[in-house]
Short mmCIF file of C-alpha atoms and ligand atoms in Angstrom, two decimals:
data_model
loop_
_atom_site.label_atom_id
_atom_site.label_comp_id
_atom_site.label_asym_id
_atom_site.label_seq_id
_atom_site.Cartn_x
_atom_site.Cartn_y
_atom_site.Cartn_z
CA MET A 16 15.85 -27.54 -1.68
CA LYS A 17 15.59 -26.42 -5.31
CA THR A 18 12.93 -24.35 -7.04
CA ASP A 19 12.52 -21.97 -10.00
CA VAL A 20 11.57 -18.85 -8.04
CA ALA A 21 12.40 -18.13 -4.39
CA ILE A 22 10.06 -15.43 -3.08
CA ILE A 23 11.14 -13.59 0.07
CA GLY A 24 8.22 -12.22 2.14
CA ALA A 25 4.62 -13.43 2.57
CA GLY A 26 2.92 -10.04 2.61
CA PRO A 27 0.37 -9.31 -0.13
CA ALA A 28 3.08 -9.00 -2.83
CA GLY A 29 4.79 -12.32 -2.05
CA LEU A 30 1.56 -14.28 -1.66
CA MET A 31 -0.05 -12.85 -4.80
CA LEU A 32 3.07 -13.61 -6.84
CA GLY A 33 3.29 -17.11 -5.40
CA HIS A 34 -0.31 -17.87 -6.37
CA VAL A 35 0.02 -16.44 -9.91
CA LEU A 36 3.21 -18.44 -10.57
CA ARG A 37 1.77 -21.60 -9.06
CA ALA A 38 -1.37 -21.27 -11.24
CA ALA A 39 0.92 -21.02 -14.31
CA GLY A 40 2.92 -24.08 -13.28
CA VAL A 41 6.11 -22.19 -12.33
CA ALA A 42 7.70 -23.77 -9.24
CA CYS A 43 8.18 -21.38 -6.32
CA ILE A 44 8.65 -21.24 -2.55
CA VAL A 45 7.76 -18.30 -0.27
CA ILE A 46 10.07 -17.62 2.70
CA GLU A 47 8.72 -15.42 5.53
CA ARG A 48 10.27 -14.20 8.76
CA GLN A 49 7.05 -13.85 10.80
CA THR A 50 4.14 -16.15 11.65
CA GLY A 51 0.93 -15.95 9.61
CA ASP A 52 -0.95 -14.63 12.65
CA TYR A 53 1.53 -11.79 13.08
CA ILE A 54 1.11 -10.75 9.44
CA LEU A 55 -2.68 -10.72 9.85
CA SER A 56 -2.42 -8.53 12.95
CA ARG A 57 -0.95 -5.64 10.94
CA ILE A 58 -3.66 -3.10 10.07
CA ARG A 59 -2.85 -1.38 6.81
CA ALA A 60 -4.51 -0.41 3.54
CA GLY A 61 -8.24 -0.42 2.87
CA VAL A 62 -8.91 0.55 -0.76
CA LEU A 63 -8.37 -1.77 -3.74
CA GLU A 64 -8.01 -0.51 -7.29
CA ARG A 65 -9.74 -2.28 -10.15
CA GLY A 66 -6.48 -3.97 -11.23
CA THR A 67 -5.94 -5.46 -7.76
CA VAL A 68 -9.49 -6.86 -7.74
CA ASP A 69 -8.94 -8.23 -11.28
CA LEU A 70 -5.78 -10.00 -10.12
CA MET A 71 -7.68 -11.68 -7.27
CA ALA A 72 -10.44 -12.59 -9.75
CA ARG A 73 -7.96 -14.19 -12.17
CA LEU A 74 -6.73 -16.30 -9.25
CA GLY A 75 -10.32 -17.27 -8.42
CA LEU A 76 -9.80 -15.78 -4.94
CA ASP A 77 -12.33 -12.96 -5.16
CA ALA A 78 -15.44 -14.67 -3.69
CA ARG A 79 -15.18 -13.10 -0.23
CA LEU A 80 -13.93 -9.81 -1.64
CA ARG A 81 -17.06 -9.61 -3.85
CA ALA A 82 -19.39 -10.67 -1.03
CA GLU A 83 -17.95 -8.54 1.78
CA GLY A 84 -16.10 -5.69 0.01
CA PHE A 85 -17.88 -2.44 -0.81
CA PRO A 86 -17.71 -0.99 -4.31
CA HIS A 87 -17.22 2.77 -3.94
CA GLY A 88 -18.10 4.96 -6.91
CA GLY A 89 -16.67 8.11 -5.34
CA PHE A 90 -14.85 9.81 -2.47
CA ASN A 91 -14.74 13.29 -0.95
CA LEU A 92 -12.23 16.06 -0.34
CA ALA A 93 -13.23 18.37 2.54
CA ASP A 94 -11.72 21.85 2.63
CA GLY A 95 -13.14 23.04 5.93
CA GLU A 96 -16.28 24.47 4.34
CA ARG A 97 -17.62 21.96 1.86
CA LEU A 98 -17.33 18.41 0.59
CA ILE A 99 -15.99 18.14 -2.96
CA ARG A 100 -17.24 14.79 -4.27
CA ILE A 101 -15.09 13.07 -6.87
CA ASP A 102 -17.55 10.92 -8.81
CA VAL A 103 -15.05 8.23 -9.77
CA ALA A 104 -17.63 5.95 -11.40
CA ALA A 105 -19.16 8.66 -13.62
CA LEU A 106 -15.75 10.07 -14.57
CA THR A 107 -13.94 6.78 -15.29
CA GLY A 108 -16.64 4.10 -15.66
CA HIS A 109 -15.03 2.12 -12.81
CA SER A 110 -15.12 1.86 -9.02
CA VAL A 111 -12.69 1.04 -6.25
CA THR A 112 -13.42 -1.65 -3.64
CA VAL A 113 -13.17 -1.06 0.09
CA TYR A 114 -11.72 -4.30 1.49
CA GLY A 115 -8.95 -4.42 4.08
CA GLN A 116 -5.42 -5.58 3.31
CA THR A 117 -5.77 -7.92 6.29
CA GLU A 118 -8.72 -9.70 4.63
CA LEU A 119 -7.04 -9.88 1.22
CA THR A 120 -3.93 -11.36 2.85
CA ARG A 121 -6.07 -13.86 4.78
CA ASP A 122 -7.73 -15.00 1.50
CA LEU A 123 -4.29 -15.52 -0.07
CA MET A 124 -2.94 -17.34 3.02
CA ASP A 125 -5.97 -19.63 3.35
CA ALA A 126 -5.67 -20.67 -0.31
CA ALA A 127 -1.94 -21.48 -0.11
CA GLU A 128 -2.12 -25.00 1.28
CA PRO A 129 -5.09 -26.21 -0.81
CA ARG A 130 -3.35 -24.94 -3.94
CA GLY A 131 0.03 -26.39 -3.10
CA LEU A 132 1.78 -23.04 -2.61
CA GLU A 133 4.61 -23.69 -0.16
CA VAL A 134 5.12 -20.92 2.43
CA ILE A 135 7.87 -21.30 5.02
CA TYR A 136 6.99 -19.11 8.03
CA GLU A 137 9.30 -18.15 10.91
CA ALA A 138 12.45 -18.26 8.78
CA SER A 139 15.14 -16.13 10.45
CA ASP A 140 18.49 -14.81 9.13
CA VAL A 141 17.23 -14.85 5.54
CA ALA A 142 20.14 -13.94 3.22
CA LEU A 143 20.51 -13.70 -0.57
CA HIS A 144 23.59 -15.04 -2.38
CA GLU A 145 25.08 -14.89 -5.90
CA ILE A 146 22.31 -12.63 -7.28
CA ALA A 147 24.57 -11.32 -10.05
CA GLY A 148 24.78 -14.74 -11.72
CA ASP A 149 22.18 -17.26 -12.88
CA ALA A 150 22.40 -19.64 -9.91
CA PRO A 151 21.32 -17.52 -6.92
CA PHE A 152 20.36 -19.05 -3.58
CA VAL A 153 18.72 -18.10 -0.32
CA THR A 154 19.84 -19.25 3.14
CA TYR A 155 17.85 -19.05 6.37
CA THR A 156 17.43 -20.66 9.77
CA LYS A 157 14.27 -22.40 10.89
CA ALA A 158 13.90 -24.04 14.32
CA ASP A 159 17.67 -23.72 14.87
CA THR A 160 18.43 -25.56 11.62
CA ALA A 161 20.22 -23.90 8.72
CA ALA A 162 18.57 -24.32 5.30
CA ARG A 163 19.31 -23.37 1.69
CA ILE A 164 17.04 -22.91 -1.33
CA ASP A 165 18.63 -22.87 -4.81
CA ALA A 166 16.62 -20.99 -7.42
CA ARG A 167 16.91 -19.53 -10.90
CA ILE A 168 15.34 -16.21 -9.86
CA ILE A 169 14.83 -14.59 -6.44
CA VAL A 170 11.97 -12.11 -6.00
CA GLY A 171 12.26 -9.74 -3.03
CA CYS A 172 8.76 -9.07 -1.66
CA ASP A 173 10.09 -8.38 1.84
CA GLY A 174 8.93 -4.82 2.37
CA TYR A 175 10.90 -1.68 3.12
CA HIS A 176 13.04 -3.24 5.89
CA GLY A 177 13.78 -6.60 4.21
CA PRO A 178 17.20 -7.82 3.05
CA SER A 179 16.50 -8.06 -0.72
CA ARG A 180 16.96 -4.44 -1.80
CA ARG A 181 20.08 -4.20 0.40
CA ALA A 182 21.62 -7.15 -1.51
CA ILE A 183 21.94 -4.93 -4.61
CA PRO A 184 25.40 -3.26 -4.65
CA ASP A 185 25.48 0.46 -3.82
CA ASP A 186 27.10 1.34 -7.15
CA VAL A 187 24.17 -0.20 -9.05
CA GLY A 188 21.19 1.17 -7.10
CA ARG A 189 19.88 4.68 -6.68
CA THR A 190 17.32 5.86 -4.12
CA PHE A 191 14.90 8.78 -4.33
CA GLU A 192 13.31 9.86 -1.09
CA ARG A 193 11.03 12.45 0.51
CA VAL A 194 10.35 12.20 4.24
CA TYR A 195 7.31 14.20 5.38
CA PRO A 196 7.28 16.24 8.59
CA PHE A 197 4.24 14.41 10.04
CA ALA A 198 2.78 10.95 10.67
CA TRP A 199 -0.72 9.46 10.51
CA LEU A 200 -2.31 8.31 13.74
CA GLY A 201 -4.83 5.59 12.83
CA ILE A 202 -7.71 4.23 14.90
CA LEU A 203 -9.80 1.14 14.13
CA ALA A 204 -13.13 0.72 15.95
CA ASP A 205 -16.28 -1.37 15.75
CA VAL A 206 -18.59 1.54 15.02
CA PRO A 207 -20.55 2.34 11.83
CA PRO A 208 -18.77 4.73 9.41
CA CYS A 209 -19.76 8.43 9.61
CA ASN A 210 -20.24 8.60 5.84
CA HIS A 211 -20.91 6.03 3.12
CA GLU A 212 -17.79 7.16 1.21
CA LEU A 213 -14.27 8.17 2.28
CA ILE A 214 -13.59 11.77 3.33
CA TYR A 215 -10.08 13.27 3.10
CA ALA A 216 -10.10 16.57 5.02
CA ASN A 217 -7.72 19.55 5.05
CA HIS A 218 -8.59 21.57 8.16
CA ASP A 219 -6.82 24.43 9.97
CA ARG A 220 -5.80 21.92 12.64
CA GLY A 221 -4.49 19.42 10.10
CA PHE A 222 -5.42 16.40 8.00
CA ALA A 223 -8.12 13.82 8.76
CA LEU A 224 -9.43 10.78 6.90
CA ALA A 225 -12.67 8.92 7.49
CA SER A 226 -12.50 5.41 6.06
CA MET A 227 -14.05 2.04 6.82
CA ARG A 228 -13.69 -1.71 6.71
CA SER A 229 -17.38 -2.70 6.78
CA ALA A 230 -20.84 -1.38 7.76
CA THR A 231 -19.86 -1.88 11.40
CA ARG A 232 -16.11 -1.19 11.42
CA SER A 233 -14.49 2.21 10.84
CA ARG A 234 -10.93 3.33 10.21
CA TYR A 235 -9.98 6.96 10.87
CA TYR A 236 -6.72 8.91 10.71
CA VAL A 237 -5.42 12.32 11.83
CA ASP A 238 -1.97 13.65 11.05
CA VAL A 239 0.30 14.38 14.02
CA PRO A 240 3.85 15.73 14.42
CA LEU A 241 6.59 13.09 14.09
CA THR A 242 7.48 13.55 17.76
CA GLU A 243 4.01 12.53 18.98
CA LYS A 244 3.61 9.46 21.21
CA ILE A 245 0.62 7.13 21.06
CA GLU A 246 0.28 7.27 24.90
CA ASP A 247 -0.61 10.95 24.56
CA TRP A 248 -3.60 10.07 22.40
CA PRO A 249 -6.30 8.40 24.51
CA ASP A 250 -9.28 7.37 22.37
CA GLU A 251 -11.40 10.39 23.39
CA ARG A 252 -8.69 12.80 22.21
CA VAL A 253 -8.61 11.10 18.80
CA TRP A 254 -12.41 11.25 18.46
CA ASP A 255 -12.47 14.92 19.54
CA GLU A 256 -9.83 15.81 16.96
CA LEU A 257 -11.59 13.86 14.21
CA ALA A 258 -14.89 15.60 14.97
CA ILE A 259 -13.25 19.01 14.56
CA ARG A 260 -11.20 18.24 11.46
CA LEU A 261 -13.86 16.30 9.54
CA GLY A 262 -16.39 19.09 10.10
CA PRO A 263 -19.85 19.34 11.72
CA GLU A 264 -21.74 17.26 9.13
CA ALA A 265 -19.46 14.22 9.48
CA ALA A 266 -19.12 14.77 13.26
CA ALA A 267 -22.90 14.62 13.65
CA HIS A 268 -22.88 11.12 12.14
CA MET A 269 -19.71 9.89 13.86
CA THR A 270 -20.12 7.13 16.45
CA ARG A 271 -17.32 6.84 19.01
CA GLY A 272 -16.09 3.56 20.42
CA PRO A 273 -13.06 1.89 21.99
CA ALA A 274 -10.04 1.47 19.71
CA LEU A 275 -9.38 -2.09 18.49
CA GLU A 276 -6.06 -0.82 17.19
CA LYS A 277 -4.28 2.52 17.36
CA SER A 278 -0.89 3.26 15.84
CA ILE A 279 1.29 6.00 14.39
CA ALA A 280 2.96 5.61 10.95
CA PRO A 281 5.36 8.20 9.51
CA LEU A 282 4.83 9.26 5.89
CA ARG A 283 7.48 8.73 3.26
CA SER A 284 7.91 8.70 -0.52
CA PHE A 285 10.72 6.36 -1.59
CA VAL A 286 11.78 4.72 -4.86
CA PHE A 287 14.70 2.40 -5.49
CA GLU A 288 15.98 1.97 -9.04
CA PRO A 289 16.45 -0.45 -10.71
CA MET A 290 13.82 -2.98 -9.65
CA ARG A 291 15.92 -5.85 -11.06
CA HIS A 292 19.59 -6.68 -10.73
CA GLY A 293 20.95 -9.91 -12.18
CA SER A 294 18.68 -12.71 -10.95
CA LEU A 295 16.92 -10.59 -8.30
CA MET A 296 13.64 -8.79 -8.91
CA LEU A 297 11.92 -6.50 -6.36
CA CYS A 298 8.15 -6.12 -5.88
CA GLY A 299 6.06 -3.86 -3.60
CA ASP A 300 7.37 -2.00 -0.56
CA ALA A 301 10.80 -3.63 -1.02
CA ALA A 302 11.28 -1.21 -3.94
CA HIS A 303 9.05 1.76 -3.15
CA ILE A 304 6.96 3.46 -0.48
CA VAL A 305 4.16 5.97 -1.00
CA PRO A 306 2.49 8.10 1.65
CA PRO A 307 -0.96 6.56 2.34
CA THR A 308 -2.86 9.57 0.93
CA GLY A 309 -4.48 8.08 -2.18
CA ALA A 310 -4.30 4.45 -0.96
CA LYS A 311 -1.71 3.34 -3.52
CA GLY A 312 0.76 1.19 -1.49
CA LEU A 313 -0.95 -2.16 -1.71
CA ASN A 314 -2.17 -1.51 -5.24
CA LEU A 315 1.35 -0.76 -6.46
CA ALA A 316 2.47 -4.06 -4.96
CA ALA A 317 -0.27 -5.76 -7.03
CA SER A 318 0.77 -4.04 -10.26
CA ASP A 319 4.43 -4.98 -9.68
CA VAL A 320 3.29 -8.58 -9.21
CA HIS A 321 1.37 -8.38 -12.48
CA TYR A 322 4.48 -7.28 -14.41
CA ALA A 323 6.84 -9.62 -12.55
CA ALA A 324 4.60 -12.65 -13.10
CA GLU A 325 4.21 -11.83 -16.80
CA ALA A 326 8.01 -11.69 -17.17
CA LEU A 327 8.67 -14.83 -15.09
CA ILE A 328 6.05 -16.89 -16.93
CA ALA A 329 7.48 -15.79 -20.33
CA PHE A 330 10.95 -16.74 -19.08
CA PHE A 331 10.10 -20.16 -17.63
CA GLN A 332 7.62 -21.17 -20.33
CA LYS A 333 9.31 -19.72 -23.44
CA GLY A 334 12.88 -18.99 -22.36
CA ASP A 335 12.29 -15.27 -22.96
CA ALA A 336 15.10 -13.58 -20.97
CA ASP A 337 14.23 -10.14 -22.42
CA ALA A 338 11.02 -10.19 -20.41
CA ILE A 339 13.01 -10.34 -17.15
CA ALA A 340 15.40 -7.65 -18.41
CA GLY A 341 12.47 -5.35 -19.22
CA TYR A 342 10.69 -5.75 -15.88
CA SER A 343 12.27 -2.82 -14.05
CA ALA A 344 11.51 -0.18 -16.69
CA LYS A 345 7.92 -1.38 -17.10
CA ALA A 346 7.18 -1.46 -13.38
CA LEU A 347 8.94 1.85 -12.64
CA ALA A 348 6.89 3.73 -15.25
CA ARG A 349 3.76 2.94 -13.24
CA VAL A 350 5.47 3.35 -9.85
CA TRP A 351 6.49 6.93 -10.61
CA LYS A 352 2.95 7.88 -11.68
CA SER A 353 1.56 6.56 -8.39
CA GLU A 354 4.36 8.29 -6.48
CA ARG A 355 3.38 11.55 -8.17
CA PHE A 356 -0.31 11.15 -7.34
CA SER A 357 0.32 10.19 -3.68
CA TRP A 358 2.77 13.07 -3.26
CA SER A 359 0.46 15.64 -4.85
CA LEU A 360 -2.59 14.54 -2.81
CA THR A 361 -0.41 14.62 0.34
CA LYS A 362 0.73 18.17 -0.50
CA LEU A 363 -2.83 19.29 -1.20
CA MET A 364 -4.42 17.86 1.94
CA HIS A 365 -1.81 18.44 4.70
CA ARG A 366 -0.58 21.57 6.52
CA PHE A 367 3.22 21.51 6.29
CA PRO A 368 4.95 23.25 9.22
CA GLU A 369 7.32 25.04 6.82
CA ASP A 370 4.50 26.39 4.63
CA GLY A 371 3.51 30.04 4.82
CA ALA A 372 0.48 32.04 3.73
CA PHE A 373 1.37 31.70 0.04
CA GLU A 374 1.42 27.89 0.07
CA ARG A 375 -1.88 27.89 1.96
CA ARG A 376 -3.46 30.11 -0.71
CA MET A 377 -2.15 27.67 -3.33
CA GLN A 378 -4.02 24.82 -1.55
CA VAL A 379 -7.21 26.90 -1.38
CA ALA A 380 -6.94 27.80 -5.07
CA GLU A 381 -6.30 24.20 -6.08
CA LEU A 382 -9.24 22.87 -4.04
CA ASP A 383 -11.42 25.60 -5.56
CA TYR A 384 -10.26 24.65 -9.05
CA ILE A 385 -10.99 20.97 -8.37
CA ALA A 386 -14.46 21.85 -7.05
CA SER A 387 -15.29 23.76 -10.24
CA SER A 388 -13.55 21.77 -12.99
CA GLU A 389 -14.67 18.42 -14.34
CA ALA A 390 -11.28 18.07 -16.07
CA ALA A 391 -9.49 18.40 -12.72
CA GLN A 392 -11.87 15.91 -11.11
CA ARG A 393 -11.39 13.45 -13.97
CA SER A 394 -7.62 13.56 -13.53
CA ILE A 395 -7.95 12.77 -9.81
CA ALA A 396 -10.56 10.07 -10.45
CA GLU A 397 -8.42 8.38 -13.12
CA ASN A 398 -5.47 8.17 -10.73
CA TYR A 399 -7.57 7.12 -7.74
CA VAL A 400 -9.27 4.24 -9.56
CA GLY A 401 -5.86 3.10 -10.86
CA LEU A 402 -3.96 3.74 -14.07
CA PRO A 403 -3.95 0.83 -16.52
CA THR A 404 -1.16 -1.77 -16.22
P1 RFL B 519 4.70 -5.96 3.31
O1 RFL B 519 3.22 -6.00 3.54
O2 RFL B 519 5.51 -5.11 4.20
O3 RFL B 519 5.21 -7.46 3.39
C1 RFL B 519 6.57 -7.77 3.41
C2 RFL B 519 6.74 -9.11 4.07
O4 RFL B 519 8.12 -9.46 4.09
C3 RFL B 519 8.44 -9.97 5.36
N1 RFL B 519 9.87 -9.79 5.64
C4 RFL B 519 10.76 -10.80 5.62
N2 RFL B 519 10.63 -12.09 5.30
C5 RFL B 519 11.74 -12.86 5.39
N3 RFL B 519 12.95 -12.39 5.81
C6 RFL B 519 13.12 -11.08 6.14
N4 RFL B 519 14.29 -10.63 6.59
C7 RFL B 519 11.99 -10.23 6.05
N5 RFL B 519 11.80 -8.92 6.28
C8 RFL B 519 10.52 -8.67 6.04
C9 RFL B 519 7.57 -9.19 6.32
O5 RFL B 519 7.40 -9.86 7.57
C10 RFL B 519 6.27 -9.10 5.53
O6 RFL B 519 5.40 -10.17 5.79
O7 RFL B 519 5.04 -5.53 1.81
P2 RFL B 519 4.28 -5.84 0.42
O8 RFL B 519 3.87 -7.27 0.33
O9 RFL B 519 5.12 -5.21 -0.61
O10 RFL B 519 2.89 -5.04 0.52
C11 RFL B 519 2.88 -3.65 0.51
C12 RFL B 519 1.77 -3.13 1.43
O11 RFL B 519 1.79 -3.83 2.65
C13 RFL B 519 1.97 -1.65 1.69
O12 RFL B 519 2.27 -0.94 0.50
C14 RFL B 519 0.78 -0.96 2.31
O13 RFL B 519 0.26 -1.62 3.42
C15 RFL B 519 1.25 0.45 2.70
N6 RFL B 519 0.49 0.98 3.78
C16 RFL B 519 -0.71 1.49 3.48
N7 RFL B 519 -1.11 1.52 2.18
C17 RFL B 519 -2.29 2.02 1.87
O14 RFL B 519 -2.63 2.03 0.69
N8 RFL B 519 -3.12 2.51 2.86
C18 RFL B 519 -2.77 2.49 4.20
O15 RFL B 519 -3.51 2.89 5.06
C19 RFL B 519 -1.52 1.98 4.54
N9 RFL B 519 -1.11 1.95 5.84
C20 RFL B 519 0.97 0.96 5.12
C21 RFL B 519 0.14 1.44 6.13
C22 RFL B 519 2.25 0.47 5.43
C23 RFL B 519 2.74 0.45 6.74
N10 RFL B 519 4.10 -0.03 6.97
C24 RFL B 519 4.84 -0.64 5.92
C25 RFL B 519 4.82 0.14 8.14
C26 RFL B 519 0.58 1.40 7.46
C27 RFL B 519 1.87 0.91 7.77
C28 RFL B 519 2.25 0.90 9.23
C1 PHB B 520 -7.70 2.94 5.07
O1 PHB B 520 -8.90 2.64 5.06
O2 PHB B 520 -6.90 2.44 5.87
C2 PHB B 520 -7.20 3.93 4.09
C3 PHB B 520 -8.04 4.40 3.10
C4 PHB B 520 -7.58 5.34 2.20
C5 PHB B 520 -6.28 5.80 2.29
C6 PHB B 520 -5.43 5.32 3.27
C7 PHB B 520 -5.90 4.39 4.19
O3 PHB B 520 -5.85 6.75 1.43
#
C-alpha cells in the first residue's frame, strides 16, 4: 500500500490528525494495535480546552460534544478550610468543556468510515523504517499476514509506549523526566456529581479531585503511594477517603455508588526533543506526558495535531518543506508551557513524602496568595482554559 501520511496509533491524536488531513485532501492511513472497543474502554481525561473544542468544530464533529458536554466557567481549589473559586470565564472570557476522552474518541471513530478515513485495527509488530530519508515505510502483521505501507511522512501518535519515539536514534533525541512519588486512584460511578464544578483538594491526608462526566456520572481521584494495590481499595474505602479529603461541604453532597471502573495511574512529567526527525513527526503522548493535575494531556495532543496538520497541509499542497522542519520548535514551545502548569499545580496540590514543614508553609502561602490576588487567579485561569496555539 502507498499513502502520503502513515499515522501510527488511533487514540485521540491519531484520529484527529487523520480527520484533519482527510478533510484537506491529504491521503493518510491510520494503523492501530488494539481493537476500537479496547480503545473506548480506557477511561482517561475529562476536560477539553477551547482549542480542542474548536478543532472538533472545524471537523464538523462537535454536535454531540455541544449537546452532551458541559461548559464550565470555573473550578475550585480546596485547601482544607475553604474553596478558592477560579472564575475562568470572567478572567479569560472563555470556558472549558467537560466531555470525556472516551466520548470524543467515539465521535472520531464513528466518523471515520463515513468520511473515508482508513483505520487498520489489530495491527501487530508495527515497525518504522528509513525515517531518516524521504521514503519511509511502516511494516506490520494483520491476521498472520505481513503488510507494508510506503509513505512520504510517518506521524507517531502511538502514546508513551509506542514504537515511534524509539525509532529516533539515541544520539539525536533527548528526554526530560520527572517521576512523582505517588499515583492517582480513579473511580468512575453512576452517581450525580457532588459539586457543579471540579474541586482539586490539598488535604492533610493527601490530594483529591471531584470531577464528572455528566449529570449522572462522576469521576473522582485520590492520590496514593506508588506501592498501593487496587485490591486494597474496596469502593467504600475510596468513598470514605474522598469524603475526608474533599471536606464536609462536598462530602454532604457526595452520593456513593458501585465503581464502574477503578484504576491506579502513576504520575509523570516527560518530554522528548525533538518532535521531528527526518520524515517522522511525533504527536501527543508519544512525545510528552503531563501529570493529570490541570487536565492537559489530551489537550496537548490536540494542539500538536493542530501544528502537525498545518505543516503537513502546507507541505503536500504547496511543497513547503520548511513547515515540516519548523514543527518541532513550534509544538515544543506550547508543550513546555503546559508541562510547567501541570507540574506547578501538581506541586501545589499534593503532599510530597520528602517535603518538610517549610515546603508545606510554601503551599499554604501560595494558596493564600491565590485566594487574595486576581492577578494570580488570572494566571491560573489563562493556563487552565488553554494558551493560544
Ligand atoms: P493514546 O491515547 O495513548 O493513544 C495512542 C494509541 O496508539 C496505540 N499504539 C499503537 N498502535 C500501533 N502499534 C503500536 N505498537 C502501538 N502502541 C500503541 C495505542 O493502542 C493507542 O490507541 O495517546 P494520544 O492519542 O497521544 O492521546 C493522549 C491522551 O490519551 C493522554 O494525554 C491523556 O489521556 C492523558 N491522561 C489523562 N489526561 C488528562 O488530561 N486527564 C486524565 O484524567 C488523564 N488520565 C491519562 C489518564 C493517561 C493514561 N495513560 C496514558 C496510561 C490516565 C491514564 C491511565
Ligand atoms: C477527569 O475528569 O478525569 C479529570 C478532570 C480534571 C483533571 C484530571 C482528570 O485535572
